[in-house]
Amino acid sequence: MNKKFLSAILFGALMVSSTGTFVSCKDYDDDIDAINKELTDLKSKLSDLESKVNAGGAYVTKIESVDGGFKVSVSDGTSYNLTVASAAPGSKVVIDDKTGEISIDGKATGWFATTGEGEEAVDMTPYVKDGYWYFYDKAAKDFVKSEYKAAGDAYAVVKDGVVTLHMPDESGKMQSIVLPLTANALTAISLPAGLTIGNTVATDAADDAVEISSAKAAKLDWKGPKGAIEKDQFLVGQIGVADLVVSPKNYDLSAQKLTLVDSKGNVAPVKVIATPNTFNSVIVGSRAASENGNWNLTVEMTDEVTADNINKVFKGTGANADKEILYALCVNGIPYTAYDIAIKTKAPESSPVAAITFAADKLSYIDAEGTEVKGATNAIELPVGTTTLKYADAKLYDSYITFEGTYKAKAEKLGVKADGMTVTVPQAASGETLVATVHMVNIGGVETTTSNTITLKLAGASIDTPTEISATEYKVMPNADFTKVLPAILIDLGDALSKLDAATIEAVQKADQLSVVEAATQEGFIVASDDNVFTNTTLTKYYKANAQGKKGAEWNASNDGLESLRFIEIAVATNAGTNNVAEDAKPGKYTLNLVIKDGTTVGNEIAKIAMPVNVTVPAFDDLFAATDAWTEGVYGARIYPSTNDALISMSNAYTAKSGVDANYNKIAYAFDKINNDAVGTVGNAQQVTLNKKVVYKDKALANSELKATASYSILDAMTAYTGSGSDVTKLTAIKKAFTVESSKFTVKLQTIFDGGKIVFYKDNAVVTGTVGIDADGKIAGLTISGNKKQGLAINFLSADLAVNSTNVANSYPSDDANKLQGYAFGNSSAAAASGKQIKVTWSTGIPTVTVKEDASGLVFENSDSSSPTYETTLTATFEDATGIVYTSSIKVEKK
């Protein structure tokens, strides 16, 4: 067979090089089968590639053709050869840099692979369909099916800033892997499932979204940003904002062409707008790109949407006329979400539309901490800087702010400016008050002209860069006294306040000019704040230093100068049920700020001290030491029975270190699964009930070594937080956050009767040779005379039990004197063992010789009178209550 393989370029709109390879074959299924056998290794390589892109933001820097496939180089310096090793060497393929025509082995084919930027303006990127390569034929002005198969082989297409790897899996089924070609190439968009965009936004349940309002307007000489309104002009009201997240985070979504496209390829008649969202909430500004990958998504109607079709254009037809069309969000023509985005509208409002009644609480903005601030009944506080306000009303078309009358002159004097709904407040205007007029027009072209003013309070000056002191180390340590587990946090300010200028020090005359504040965005600090402030009266106290430089008398603002303030104390816990612990508390590095303001009603910041606090926990090994139950780092645990269950105890694994007030009985243990099955259940008192189906097999241990970790919650005793009661879920999360864990260790299992055996003593020594059977057919049980041991015994953990019918009986003895280390023994006539019982049966290697107990030892009976003498092995078979079987033997002889 004349095999024809093709080596060609990595096709795409962004050409990597002018020559290259892809593996493709013509009608040779036997070769494809051979190639597919080598594909398993590709799976792990592709998985590694995807994880680097998704988790670490890596990207493809170079693609090179190699025999049988291609080499992908990644931004972290690694590279991957994605090849099918058994692919036969192919023909050389060249794409002309100027014309894009494909040549194979030096012969022009009439097929092209240009970028679509030439005179034809057609994207001629070859593709695979139904297992064959399709190439663009200029004469036919269309793609034509070639004779070359692609099934079972690897190829790549480079286009729109990404490379799509088409790779077969180990079963030969083609899969597509999309990787970015540059650091800012989009790899994924996360948008809420079932998103419905109306006047409000809802997910999963379209009925929860309020429809977009619209109307034909009356003529109005409107001075707002959107300009004058003509008679019967179609106006659309406010549209809701959705949140989305892009990967990688630095991808500039606003610079891309965004569309909503249905599954049939129809583009929705809307303009899709992406706005950076620092706080993943409401639109906050006009930065060029998001800093954290979070974006706001909204839409605007295009001119295609009219009063006649707004209630139809986003809905289906026929039987689906009452259902919204579902769209996918496309970036530069490529869908990045599922087809589950809906636009919810309703029929236009009837004219005239009543004017909007102004309500201050519908006016809001996002502050510097990302918190939504709503207007009070008659006022709204604006920070220094630029703030964009928003008025929430479904029928609002446009709005803007002005300063009228005397307030216009005052605003000009203060340098306060309004542009649309954006107000800019300079530092010099801090603490002033202005009355603003909010102009609004609704979708009917009706302006609000009454009761539409609001008082703006311009916030006091703030300090952006505080003075930072050394970090306070706060270690949460176990203690029987819970107030010592979470003592007050004591911050030493050192000389930070004494270094302030005299005017600042003199300005502080009252305690309420000082406050300890944390950033609104800070999460996890151990103490719960009240609106991010640690109040003086309940949590925070101020102290002077004593002669030794330690915490001294309480500081009094009326009598003591600011320079004498040295220590700040923040209360954490009074007891396990009364404390100020935050519900999201966890160890970490945090910063609190001592904010000092002047005495004005606004309160301008005149000094700010940044106070780092590092909340830490000890290591597990700082609290607990291993006991003598460990040997070379391995914990030995002997199984013990409970009825027929097999248990081990972890209670003697650790002990608290000297000087540490930690309760080792509160240590929790977790065991690794074996073949995805749990090896046991950890119960009270650190007992572990083993899963015998996993640990046992054929009456023996199948897995004698288990992997485990030990953990200890320092806040285990806590019963409440922030004084609000004990919510189980939140308390559990807090306790887990302050749990320390050991490194993984091995638990070596030892069966119940491991080491048990039968022994024969003579003159206090264990006979290692053959034991003689007396003339009367007996081996005497153990007796002790003059401190000398004589006879047959069961030996276990350095203790002996005489073998006789009293100690090894038809029913298990109940007296301790007839037990061995607490275990009772029954013979072959006894019931199956349960609890601390062990069943023992005797056997010899001679079928005619049987053994049974009598009052003085073991009796050997031989039914074959023709062989009165013999030498054999006496074997004791022990079975404990959990089902483990043990054997022990001695040589015996009958002369």
Short mmCIF file of C-alpha atoms in Angstrom, two decimals, residues 95 136 140 216 218 220 317 345 495 544 601 817 852:
data_model
loop_
_atom_site.label_atom_id
_atom_site.label_comp_id
_atom_site.label_asym_id
_atom_site.label_seq_id
_atom_site.Cartn_x
_atom_site.Cartn_y
_atom_site.Cartn_z
CA ILE A 95 2.40 28.32 3.31
CA TYR A 136 -10.19 26.98 1.05
CA ALA A 140 -14.51 27.71 -5.91
CA LYS A 216 -42.68 56.80 23.91
CA ALA A 218 -43.13 63.68 25.15
CA LEU A 220 -38.56 67.92 26.27
CA THR A 317 -41.89 32.49 18.15
CA THR A 345 -38.69 43.15 28.77
CA ASP A 495 6.85 56.68 70.81
CA LYS A 544 -0.18 55.06 79.83
CA THR A 601 -18.40 67.90 63.65
CA ALA A 817 -7.94 -16.35 88.12
CA LYS A 852 -8.61 -32.88 74.86
#
